[in-house]
Amino acid sequence: MTVSSRMQLITALVQRDPDRIIGTRESDWVDFKSVWPGVGPYDLGTDKGKYELAKDVAAFANAGGGLIVCGFKAVQKTTELYETATKATPFGKELVKPNSYKDVLTEYLRPLVKVDFHWFDHPDGDQDTAGHYFVIEVAPLPEQERWAIVTRGLNEDGKFVRGAWAIPVRNGDTTAYLSPDEVYRLVNDGLRVRRGPAARPTPHADRAAERAALRSRLNMDDTPVLFFQSTPSPLTGLLPGMYATGGVVEALTHQDTLRGVTAFNFASGIHRPEPLDGGLLLTSPPRWGLWVEADGSVTAAVAADREMLGWAMESYGSHQFGRISVFVLTEITLEYFRLVDRAILPRLDGPWTHSVVAVGFAQAPPRTLAPGADPEFPFQGAPQPATSDAWSQSWEAFGDPERDAHAALQRLYPLFGLDVAANPFTDPAAGRVDPQRLVGVS
């Protein structure tokens, strides 16, 4: 077995199941470090060790962030292109002093990069091995703050060279460096921006890895899925009040829904939000899952099958088509934004980006959507099949649930060749979803 995402790797360590990580290849999101006896993963008593730590952290910060997982031996076989975790090598906590790691990063990185340190225990009862695993979680620098620079270089003897510097970048399973030509271009681009008009905002980064991780955790890899995502800009660190009284955990546990926990929303009378890697995960398999990350980013997944979006639609139309309920689609969309716009967005200043992503909707049998309401209500036309398997649309959040829900549906309906005005629960003139129309049907 291997893991394919940060969430899966952290989950394996939390569950004391390091064997699941064996066979995982190094990539743009994970680097494995074995441990030197009596020294640890980085020898901070040497210039070379300090440089290696600063370089590895900067490389992930200059890419998409990632995990430096200490306590696994990685080997590149002659028949493979990548180094792969081949053996668990847990070690004693006395070999790592997190404050010393922080001091090195503070001294040798500009700007300061956000990192979190995590310890995980090796399973009890192992007669051959004992100890712990140490994970350095590196947050990506926002685009407008890149690049992280290591403020020293190394000579051939492994000694610091003052006045030298480097800009490392994680590239697949290796570390590359920006060339002098690239640095020259960046400097001149910056000068031109200063002299000219204000730079355009950085485009919203697609959080595909988070969607894939949540989809896998819900065992929805073969199920068409509708995702909602919300991301602050810039990513500034930890979302305030994640576990506090009156904070996010309470908002998820006691949701203010339109029609109670048995309706189509992200509330549950059975499941409770679980702490996960500094954030919270709330799931109700096989129907939906919602993940609030430590930095405030939110990813929600909804199954586009008879368990959720196709609820009660099986008896209407051919069995070859996966018909989506207009009512369910509209209610779950509005409930997502009622939760996120009210409980998450106000905790971080600055613009937020909302996204709606439909994955696998055109695969056989395709998901279909009809104009008007569901068949038991006034019916306007035939169901239309989805025309893409990878539909993704984003917009700057309004922070108003009814407006954001309308914006999501406005971007989803064209996937089926329809206009959002065909949805009877919307007010196109006002650009809003009308909650009273939904409650009135129930």
CSV table of C-alpha atoms in Angstrom, one decimal:
chain,number,residue,atom,x,y,z
A,1,MET,CA,0.0,0.0,0.0
A,2,THR,CA,1.0,3.6,-0.6
A,3,VAL,CA,-0.4,7.0,0.1
A,4,SER,CA,-1.1,9.6,-2.5
A,5,SER,CA,-1.9,12.8,-0.6
A,6,ARG,CA,-0.8,14.8,2.5
A,7,MET,CA,-4.1,13.8,4.2
A,8,GLN,CA,-3.5,10.1,3.6
A,9,LEU,CA,0.1,10.3,4.9
A,10,ILE,CA,-0.8,12.2,8.0
A,11,THR,CA,-3.8,9.9,8.6
A,12,ALA,CA,-1.5,6.8,8.4
A,13,LEU,CA,0.9,8.3,11.0
A,14,VAL,CA,-1.9,9.3,13.3
A,15,GLN,CA,-3.3,5.8,13.1
A,16,ARG,CA,0.2,4.4,13.8
A,17,ASP,CA,0.3,2.6,10.5
A,18,PRO,CA,3.7,3.5,8.9
A,19,ASP,CA,3.6,0.4,6.7
A,20,ARG,CA,1.0,2.2,4.5
A,21,ILE,CA,3.7,4.8,3.6
A,22,ILE,CA,6.2,2.2,2.4
A,23,GLY,CA,6.3,2.4,-1.4
A,24,THR,CA,5.2,6.0,-1.6
A,25,ARG,CA,7.4,7.9,-4.0
A,26,GLU,CA,8.9,11.3,-3.2
A,27,SER,CA,7.1,14.1,-5.1
A,28,ASP,CA,6.3,17.8,-5.2
A,29,TRP,CA,4.5,17.4,-1.9
A,30,VAL,CA,6.6,15.0,0.2
A,31,ASP,CA,10.3,14.4,0.9
A,32,PHE,CA,11.5,11.6,3.1
A,33,LYS,CA,14.5,11.9,5.4
A,34,SER,CA,16.4,9.1,7.1
A,35,VAL,CA,18.1,9.8,10.4
A,36,TRP,CA,21.8,9.8,11.2
A,37,PRO,CA,22.6,7.9,14.4
A,38,GLY,CA,23.1,10.3,17.2
A,39,VAL,CA,22.5,13.3,14.9
A,40,GLY,CA,18.9,13.3,13.6
A,41,PRO,CA,17.6,14.2,10.1
A,42,TYR,CA,19.6,17.4,9.9
A,43,ASP,CA,23.0,18.0,11.6
A,44,LEU,CA,22.6,21.5,12.8
A,45,GLY,CA,26.0,21.4,14.3
A,46,THR,CA,27.4,22.0,10.8
A,47,ASP,CA,26.9,24.7,8.2
A,48,LYS,CA,25.9,22.1,5.7
A,49,GLY,CA,23.1,20.7,7.9
A,50,LYS,CA,21.7,24.2,8.5
A,51,TYR,CA,21.8,24.9,4.8
A,52,GLU,CA,20.1,21.7,3.9
A,53,LEU,CA,17.2,22.4,6.4
A,54,ALA,CA,16.8,26.0,5.1
A,55,LYS,CA,17.0,24.8,1.5
A,56,ASP,CA,14.4,22.0,1.8
A,57,VAL,CA,11.9,24.3,3.6
A,58,ALA,CA,12.4,27.1,1.1
A,59,ALA,CA,12.0,24.7,-1.9
A,60,PHE,CA,8.5,23.7,-0.7
A,61,ALA,CA,7.5,27.2,0.3
A,62,ASN,CA,8.4,28.4,-3.3
A,63,ALA,CA,6.2,25.7,-4.8
A,64,GLY,CA,2.9,24.4,-3.4
A,65,GLY,CA,4.0,23.6,0.2
A,66,GLY,CA,4.6,20.1,1.4
A,67,LEU,CA,5.8,17.7,4.0
A,68,ILE,CA,9.3,16.8,5.1
A,69,VAL,CA,8.8,13.4,6.7
A,70,CYS,CA,11.7,12.3,8.9
A,71,GLY,CA,12.1,8.7,9.9
A,72,PHE,CA,11.8,6.9,6.5
A,73,LYS,CA,14.6,5.7,4.3
A,74,ALA,CA,14.1,6.5,0.6
A,75,VAL,CA,15.9,4.8,-2.2
A,76,GLN,CA,16.0,5.2,-5.9
A,77,LYS,CA,16.0,1.8,-7.6
A,78,THR,CA,17.8,1.4,-11.0
A,79,THR,CA,14.4,0.6,-12.6
A,80,GLU,CA,12.6,3.7,-11.3
A,81,LEU,CA,12.8,7.4,-11.8
A,82,TYR,CA,11.9,8.5,-8.3
A,83,GLU,CA,13.2,7.8,-4.8
A,84,THR,CA,10.7,5.7,-2.8
A,85,ALA,CA,10.1,5.2,0.9
A,86,THR,CA,11.5,1.7,1.5
A,87,LYS,CA,11.9,1.4,5.3
A,88,ALA,CA,10.5,3.0,8.4
A,89,THR,CA,13.3,4.3,10.7
A,90,PRO,CA,11.7,5.9,13.7
A,91,PHE,CA,14.0,7.6,16.2
A,92,GLY,CA,14.2,9.2,19.6
A,93,LYS,CA,12.8,12.7,20.2
A,94,GLU,CA,16.0,13.8,21.8
A,95,LEU,CA,17.6,14.0,18.3
A,96,VAL,CA,15.4,16.9,17.3
A,97,LYS,CA,15.1,20.2,19.1
A,98,PRO,CA,12.3,22.1,17.3
A,99,ASN,CA,13.5,25.4,18.7
A,100,SER,CA,16.9,25.0,17.1
A,101,TYR,CA,15.1,24.2,13.8
A,102,LYS,CA,13.1,27.4,14.1
A,103,ASP,CA,16.2,29.4,14.9
A,104,VAL,CA,18.0,28.2,11.8
A,105,LEU,CA,15.0,29.0,9.6
A,106,THR,CA,14.6,32.5,11.2
A,107,GLU,CA,18.3,33.3,10.6
A,108,TYR,CA,18.7,31.9,7.1
A,109,LEU,CA,15.4,32.4,5.3
A,110,ARG,CA,13.9,35.5,3.9
A,111,PRO,CA,11.0,36.1,4.2
A,112,LEU,CA,10.0,34.0,7.2
A,113,VAL,CA,8.2,30.8,6.1
A,114,LYS,CA,5.4,29.3,8.1
A,115,VAL,CA,6.2,25.8,9.3
A,116,ASP,CA,4.6,23.4,11.7
A,117,PHE,CA,6.3,20.6,13.5
A,118,HIS,CA,4.5,17.3,14.3
A,119,TRP,CA,5.6,14.2,16.2
A,120,PHE,CA,3.9,10.8,15.6
A,121,ASP,CA,4.5,7.6,17.5
A,122,HIS,CA,5.6,4.3,16.1
A,123,PRO,CA,3.1,1.5,16.9
A,124,ASP,CA,3.5,-0.2,20.3
A,125,GLY,CA,4.4,-3.8,20.4
A,126,ASP,CA,7.0,-3.8,17.6
A,127,GLN,CA,9.8,-6.0,18.8
A,128,ASP,CA,12.3,-4.8,16.2
A,129,THR,CA,11.7,-1.0,16.1
A,130,ALA,CA,10.6,1.8,18.4
A,131,GLY,CA,10.6,5.6,18.4
A,132,HIS,CA,8.8,8.4,16.6
A,133,TYR,CA,8.4,10.2,13.3
A,134,PHE,CA,9.0,13.9,12.9
A,135,VAL,CA,7.1,15.9,10.2
A,136,ILE,CA,7.9,19.4,9.1
A,137,GLU,CA,4.8,20.9,7.4
A,138,VAL,CA,5.7,23.8,5.1
A,139,ALA,CA,3.1,26.2,4.0
A,140,PRO,CA,3.4,27.7,0.5
A,141,LEU,CA,4.3,31.4,0.3
A,142,PRO,CA,1.5,33.5,-1.3
A,143,GLU,CA,2.4,34.4,-4.9
A,144,GLN,CA,2.8,38.1,-4.1
A,145,GLU,CA,5.4,37.2,-1.4
A,146,ARG,CA,7.5,34.8,-3.4
A,147,TRP,CA,10.4,34.0,-3.4
A,148,ALA,CA,11.9,32.5,-0.3
A,149,ILE,CA,15.7,33.0,-0.3
A,150,VAL,CA,18.4,31.1,1.5
A,151,THR,CA,20.7,33.9,2.7
A,152,ARG,CA,23.9,31.8,2.5
A,153,GLY,CA,25.6,29.6,-0.1
A,154,LEU,CA,27.9,26.6,0.5
A,155,ASN,CA,31.5,26.1,-0.8
A,156,GLU,CA,33.0,22.8,-1.8
A,157,ASP,CA,34.0,22.2,1.8
A,158,GLY,CA,30.4,22.5,3.1
A,159,LYS,CA,31.0,25.9,4.7
A,160,PHE,CA,28.8,29.0,4.5
A,161,VAL,CA,29.8,31.6,2.0
A,162,ARG,CA,28.7,35.1,3.1
A,163,GLY,CA,27.2,37.3,0.4
A,164,ALA,CA,26.0,34.2,-1.5
A,165,TRP,CA,22.3,33.2,-1.7
A,166,ALA,CA,20.0,30.7,-3.4
A,167,ILE,CA,16.4,30.4,-4.4
A,168,PRO,CA,15.5,26.7,-4.3
A,169,VAL,CA,12.2,25.3,-5.8
A,170,ARG,CA,10.7,21.9,-5.3
A,171,ASN,CA,10.5,20.3,-8.7
A,172,GLY,CA,8.9,16.8,-8.6
A,173,ASP,CA,11.0,14.8,-6.2
A,174,THR,CA,14.1,17.0,-6.5
A,175,THR,CA,15.1,20.5,-5.7
A,176,ALA,CA,16.0,22.9,-8.5
A,177,TYR,CA,17.3,26.5,-8.2
A,178,LEU,CA,16.3,29.6,-10.1
A,179,SER,CA,19.0,30.5,-12.6
A,180,PRO,CA,20.7,33.9,-12.7
A,181,ASP,CA,18.7,34.7,-15.9
A,182,GLU,CA,15.4,33.9,-14.1
A,183,VAL,CA,16.4,36.0,-11.1
A,184,TYR,CA,17.4,38.9,-13.4
A,185,ARG,CA,14.0,38.7,-15.2
A,186,LEU,CA,12.2,38.7,-11.9
A,187,VAL,CA,14.0,41.8,-10.6
A,188,ASN,CA,13.3,43.7,-13.8
A,189,ASP,CA,9.7,42.6,-13.9
A,190,GLY,CA,9.4,44.0,-10.3
A,191,LEU,CA,11.0,47.3,-11.4
A,192,ARG,CA,8.6,47.6,-14.3
A,193,VAL,CA,5.6,46.9,-12.0
A,194,ARG,CA,6.8,49.7,-9.7
A,195,ARG,CA,7.1,52.1,-12.6
A,196,GLY,CA,4.0,51.1,-14.4
A,197,PRO,CA,0.3,50.5,-13.5
A,198,ALA,CA,-0.6,48.4,-10.6
A,199,ALA,CA,-0.1,44.7,-11.1
A,200,ARG,CA,-3.2,42.5,-11.7
A,201,PRO,CA,-4.3,40.3,-8.9
A,202,THR,CA,-2.7,36.8,-8.9
A,203,PRO,CA,-5.1,34.2,-10.3
A,204,HIS,CA,-6.8,31.8,-7.9
A,205,ALA,CA,-4.7,28.6,-7.5
A,206,ASP,CA,-6.6,25.5,-8.3
A,207,ARG,CA,-6.7,23.2,-5.1
A,208,ALA,CA,-7.0,20.0,-7.0
A,209,ALA,CA,-4.9,18.1,-4.5
A,210,GLU,CA,-7.4,18.8,-1.7
A,211,ARG,CA,-10.3,17.6,-3.9
A,212,ALA,CA,-8.5,14.4,-4.7
A,213,ALA,CA,-7.6,13.8,-1.0
A,214,LEU,CA,-11.2,14.3,0.2
A,215,ARG,CA,-12.6,12.3,-2.6
A,216,SER,CA,-10.3,9.4,-1.8
A,217,ARG,CA,-11.1,9.6,1.9
A,218,LEU,CA,-14.8,9.3,1.1
A,219,ASN,CA,-14.2,6.3,-1.3
A,220,MET,CA,-15.7,8.4,-4.1
A,221,ASP,CA,-12.9,7.8,-6.6
A,222,ASP,CA,-15.4,6.1,-9.0
A,223,THR,CA,-18.3,8.4,-8.2
A,224,PRO,CA,-19.1,11.7,-10.0
A,225,VAL,CA,-18.6,14.4,-7.4
A,226,LEU,CA,-19.6,18.0,-7.0
A,227,PHE,CA,-17.1,20.1,-5.1
A,228,PHE,CA,-17.4,23.4,-3.4
A,229,GLN,CA,-14.2,25.2,-2.4
A,230,SER,CA,-13.3,28.4,-0.6
A,231,THR,CA,-9.9,29.9,-0.3
A,232,PRO,CA,-8.6,33.1,1.4
A,233,SER,CA,-6.0,35.4,-0.2
A,234,PRO,CA,-3.4,35.6,0.9
A,235,LEU,CA,-3.0,32.4,2.9
A,236,THR,CA,-1.7,33.9,6.1
A,237,GLY,CA,-1.4,31.0,8.5
A,238,LEU,CA,-3.9,29.6,11.0
A,239,LEU,CA,-7.6,30.4,10.9
A,240,PRO,CA,-8.5,32.0,14.3
A,241,GLY,CA,-10.9,30.1,16.5
A,242,MET,CA,-10.7,26.7,14.9
A,243,TYR,CA,-11.2,24.9,18.2
A,244,ALA,CA,-12.3,27.7,20.5
A,245,THR,CA,-15.6,28.1,22.3
A,246,GLY,CA,-17.9,29.6,19.8
A,247,GLY,CA,-15.4,28.8,17.0
A,248,VAL,CA,-15.5,26.7,13.9
A,249,VAL,CA,-15.8,23.3,15.6
A,250,GLU,CA,-19.1,24.5,17.3
A,251,ALA,CA,-20.4,26.0,14.0
A,252,LEU,CA,-19.9,22.6,12.3
A,253,THR,CA,-21.4,20.7,15.2
A,254,HIS,CA,-24.5,22.9,15.7
A,255,GLN,CA,-25.3,24.1,12.2
A,256,ASP,CA,-28.1,26.6,11.5
A,257,THR,CA,-29.8,24.8,8.7
A,258,LEU,CA,-33.0,25.5,6.8
A,259,ARG,CA,-34.7,22.2,7.4
A,260,GLY,CA,-32.7,20.2,10.1
A,261,VAL,CA,-30.0,17.5,9.9
A,262,THR,CA,-32.1,15.1,7.9
A,263,ALA,CA,-32.3,17.5,4.9
A,264,PHE,CA,-29.7,18.2,2.3
A,265,ASN,CA,-26.9,20.0,4.0
A,266,PHE,CA,-23.6,19.4,5.8
A,267,ALA,CA,-25.0,18.8,9.2
A,268,SER,CA,-25.1,15.4,10.9
A,269,GLY,CA,-26.8,14.0,14.0
A,270,ILE,CA,-24.4,11.0,14.0
A,271,HIS,CA,-20.9,12.2,13.0
A,272,ARG,CA,-18.9,14.9,14.7
A,273,PRO,CA,-16.1,17.0,13.2
A,274,GLU,CA,-12.7,15.4,13.8
A,275,PRO,CA,-9.4,17.3,14.2
A,276,LEU,CA,-7.2,16.8,11.2
A,277,ASP,CA,-3.8,18.3,10.7
A,278,GLY,CA,-4.8,21.5,12.4
A,279,GLY,CA,-8.1,21.7,10.7
A,280,LEU,CA,-11.5,19.9,11.0
A,281,LEU,CA,-13.0,17.1,8.9
A,282,LEU,CA,-16.7,16.3,8.9
A,283,THR,CA,-18.0,13.4,6.8
A,284,SER,CA,-21.1,11.4,6.1
A,285,PRO,CA,-20.1,8.7,3.7
A,286,PRO,CA,-21.1,7.9,1.1
A,287,ARG,CA,-23.0,11.2,0.6
A,288,TRP,CA,-20.7,14.1,1.5
A,289,GLY,CA,-17.6,15.4,3.3
A,290,LEU,CA,-16.4,18.8,4.4
A,291,TRP,CA,-12.8,19.7,5.3
A,292,VAL,CA,-11.8,23.0,6.9
A,293,GLU,CA,-8.0,23.2,6.7
A,294,ALA,CA,-5.8,24.9,9.2
A,295,ASP,CA,-5.4,28.0,7.0
A,296,GLY,CA,-9.2,28.4,6.6
A,297,SER,CA,-9.5,26.9,3.1
A,298,VAL,CA,-12.6,24.8,2.8
A,299,THR,CA,-13.3,21.8,0.5
A,300,ALA,CA,-16.7,20.1,0.3
A,301,ALA,CA,-17.5,17.0,-1.7
A,302,VAL,CA,-21.1,15.9,-2.6
A,303,ALA,CA,-21.8,12.6,-4.4
A,304,ALA,CA,-23.6,13.0,-7.7
A,305,ASP,CA,-25.5,9.7,-7.4
A,306,ARG,CA,-28.7,8.3,-5.9
A,307,GLU,CA,-27.3,8.8,-2.4
A,308,MET,CA,-27.3,12.6,-2.7
A,309,LEU,CA,-27.7,14.7,-5.8
A,310,GLY,CA,-29.8,12.1,-7.5
A,311,TRP,CA,-32.0,11.5,-4.4
A,312,ALA,CA,-35.5,10.2,-5.4
A,313,MET,CA,-34.8,10.7,-9.1
A,314,GLU,CA,-34.2,7.1,-10.1
A,315,SER,CA,-37.9,6.5,-11.0
A,316,TYR,CA,-37.9,9.5,-13.4
A,317,GLY,CA,-36.4,8.8,-16.8
A,318,SER,CA,-34.2,6.1,-18.1
A,319,HIS,CA,-32.0,4.1,-15.8
A,320,GLN,CA,-29.1,4.9,-18.1
A,321,PHE,CA,-29.0,8.5,-17.0
A,322,GLY,CA,-28.1,9.8,-13.5
A,323,ARG,CA,-30.6,12.5,-13.1
A,324,ILE,CA,-29.9,15.3,-10.6
A,325,SER,CA,-32.6,16.7,-8.4
A,326,VAL,CA,-32.9,20.4,-8.9
A,327,PHE,CA,-34.2,20.8,-5.3
A,328,VAL,CA,-31.3,18.8,-3.7
A,329,LEU,CA,-28.7,20.6,-5.9
A,330,THR,CA,-30.1,24.0,-4.9
A,331,GLU,CA,-30.5,23.3,-1.2
A,332,ILE,CA,-27.0,21.7,-0.7
A,333,THR,CA,-25.5,24.6,-2.6
A,334,LEU,CA,-27.2,27.2,-0.5
A,335,GLU,CA,-26.4,25.3,2.8
A,336,TYR,CA,-22.7,25.2,1.9
A,337,PHE,CA,-22.6,29.0,1.6
A,338,ARG,CA,-24.8,29.6,4.6
A,339,LEU,CA,-22.2,27.6,6.6
A,340,VAL,CA,-18.9,29.0,5.0
A,341,ASP,CA,-19.9,32.6,4.4
A,342,ARG,CA,-21.1,32.9,8.0
A,343,ALA,CA,-18.8,30.7,10.0
A,344,ILE,CA,-15.5,30.8,8.1
A,345,LEU,CA,-15.1,33.9,5.9
A,346,PRO,CA,-15.5,36.5,8.7
A,347,ARG,CA,-12.5,35.1,10.6
A,348,LEU,CA,-10.0,36.2,8.0
A,349,ASP,CA,-9.9,39.6,6.3
A,350,GLY,CA,-9.1,40.0,2.6
A,351,PRO,CA,-10.8,38.6,-0.5
A,352,TRP,CA,-11.9,35.0,-0.7
A,353,THR,CA,-12.4,32.9,-3.8
A,354,HIS,CA,-15.3,30.5,-4.1
A,355,SER,CA,-15.2,27.6,-6.7
A,356,VAL,CA,-17.6,25.0,-7.9
A,357,VAL,CA,-16.1,22.0,-9.6
A,358,ALA,CA,-17.9,19.0,-11.2
A,359,VAL,CA,-15.8,15.9,-11.8
A,360,GLY,CA,-16.9,12.9,-13.8
A,361,PHE,CA,-20.4,14.2,-14.7
A,362,ALA,CA,-20.1,13.3,-18.4
A,363,GLN,CA,-18.8,9.8,-17.9
A,364,ALA,CA,-21.3,7.0,-18.8
A,365,PRO,CA,-24.0,7.2,-17.6
A,366,PRO,CA,-23.8,11.0,-17.7
A,367,ARG,CA,-25.4,13.1,-15.0
A,368,THR,CA,-28.4,15.1,-16.3
A,369,LEU,CA,-30.2,18.2,-15.2
A,370,ALA,CA,-33.6,19.5,-16.4
A,371,PRO,CA,-35.0,23.0,-16.5
A,372,GLY,CA,-37.7,23.8,-14.0
A,373,ALA,CA,-38.2,21.8,-10.8
A,374,ASP,CA,-38.2,18.1,-10.2
A,375,PRO,CA,-40.9,16.0,-12.0
A,376,GLU,CA,-43.5,16.1,-9.3
A,377,PHE,CA,-43.6,19.9,-9.7
A,378,PRO,CA,-44.3,21.9,-12.9
A,379,PHE,CA,-42.0,20.4,-15.5
A,380,GLN,CA,-40.6,22.5,-18.3
A,381,GLY,CA,-38.3,20.3,-20.5
A,382,ALA,CA,-36.2,17.2,-21.0
A,383,PRO,CA,-33.1,16.4,-18.9
A,384,GLN,CA,-29.9,17.6,-20.5
A,385,PRO,CA,-26.6,15.6,-20.1
A,386,ALA,CA,-23.4,17.1,-18.7
A,387,THR,CA,-21.0,18.1,-21.4
A,388,SER,CA,-17.7,17.9,-19.5
A,389,ASP,CA,-15.9,15.7,-17.0
A,390,ALA,CA,-13.8,18.4,-15.6
A,391,TRP,CA,-15.9,21.6,-15.1
A,392,SER,CA,-14.4,24.3,-12.8
A,393,GLN,CA,-15.5,27.8,-12.3
A,394,SER,CA,-14.5,30.4,-9.7
A,395,TRP,CA,-15.5,33.9,-8.5
A,396,GLU,CA,-14.6,36.4,-5.8
A,397,ALA,CA,-16.8,35.7,-2.8
A,398,PHE,CA,-19.7,38.0,-2.0
A,399,GLY,CA,-19.9,36.8,1.6
A,400,ASP,CA,-23.7,36.7,1.2
A,401,PRO,CA,-24.9,33.1,1.1
A,402,GLU,CA,-27.9,33.7,-1.2
A,403,ARG,CA,-25.8,35.6,-3.7
A,404,ASP,CA,-22.9,33.1,-3.6
A,405,ALA,CA,-25.3,30.2,-4.0
A,406,HIS,CA,-26.7,31.9,-7.1
A,407,ALA,CA,-23.2,32.5,-8.4
A,408,ALA,CA,-22.4,28.8,-8.0
A,409,LEU,CA,-25.6,27.7,-9.8
A,410,GLN,CA,-25.1,30.3,-12.5
A,411,ARG,CA,-21.7,28.7,-13.2
A,412,LEU,CA,-22.9,25.1,-12.9
A,413,TYR,CA,-26.0,25.2,-15.2
A,414,PRO,CA,-24.1,25.9,-18.4
A,415,LEU,CA,-22.4,22.5,-17.9
A,416,PHE,CA,-25.8,21.1,-19.0
A,417,GLY,CA,-26.5,23.7,-21.6
A,418,LEU,CA,-29.0,25.5,-19.4
A,419,ASP,CA,-29.4,29.0,-17.9
A,420,VAL,CA,-29.7,29.4,-14.2
A,421,ALA,CA,-33.0,31.3,-14.8
A,422,ALA,CA,-34.5,27.8,-15.4
A,423,ASN,CA,-34.0,27.1,-11.7
A,424,PRO,CA,-37.3,27.9,-10.0
A,425,PHE,CA,-35.7,28.5,-6.6
A,426,THR,CA,-33.6,31.4,-7.8
A,427,ASP,CA,-34.5,35.1,-8.3
A,428,PRO,CA,-32.4,35.9,-11.4
A,429,ALA,CA,-33.2,39.6,-11.3
A,430,ALA,CA,-31.8,39.9,-7.8
A,431,GLY,CA,-29.1,37.4,-8.4
A,432,ARG,CA,-30.0,35.3,-5.4
A,433,VAL,CA,-31.3,31.9,-4.3
A,434,ASP,CA,-34.6,32.3,-2.5
A,435,PRO,CA,-34.6,30.2,0.8
A,436,GLN,CA,-38.3,30.7,1.2
A,437,ARG,CA,-39.0,28.9,-2.0
A,438,LEU,CA,-37.0,25.9,-0.8
A,439,VAL,CA,-38.7,25.8,2.6
A,440,GLY,CA,-42.1,26.3,0.9
A,441,VAL,CA,-41.6,23.1,-1.1
A,442,SER,CA,-40.8,21.0,2.0
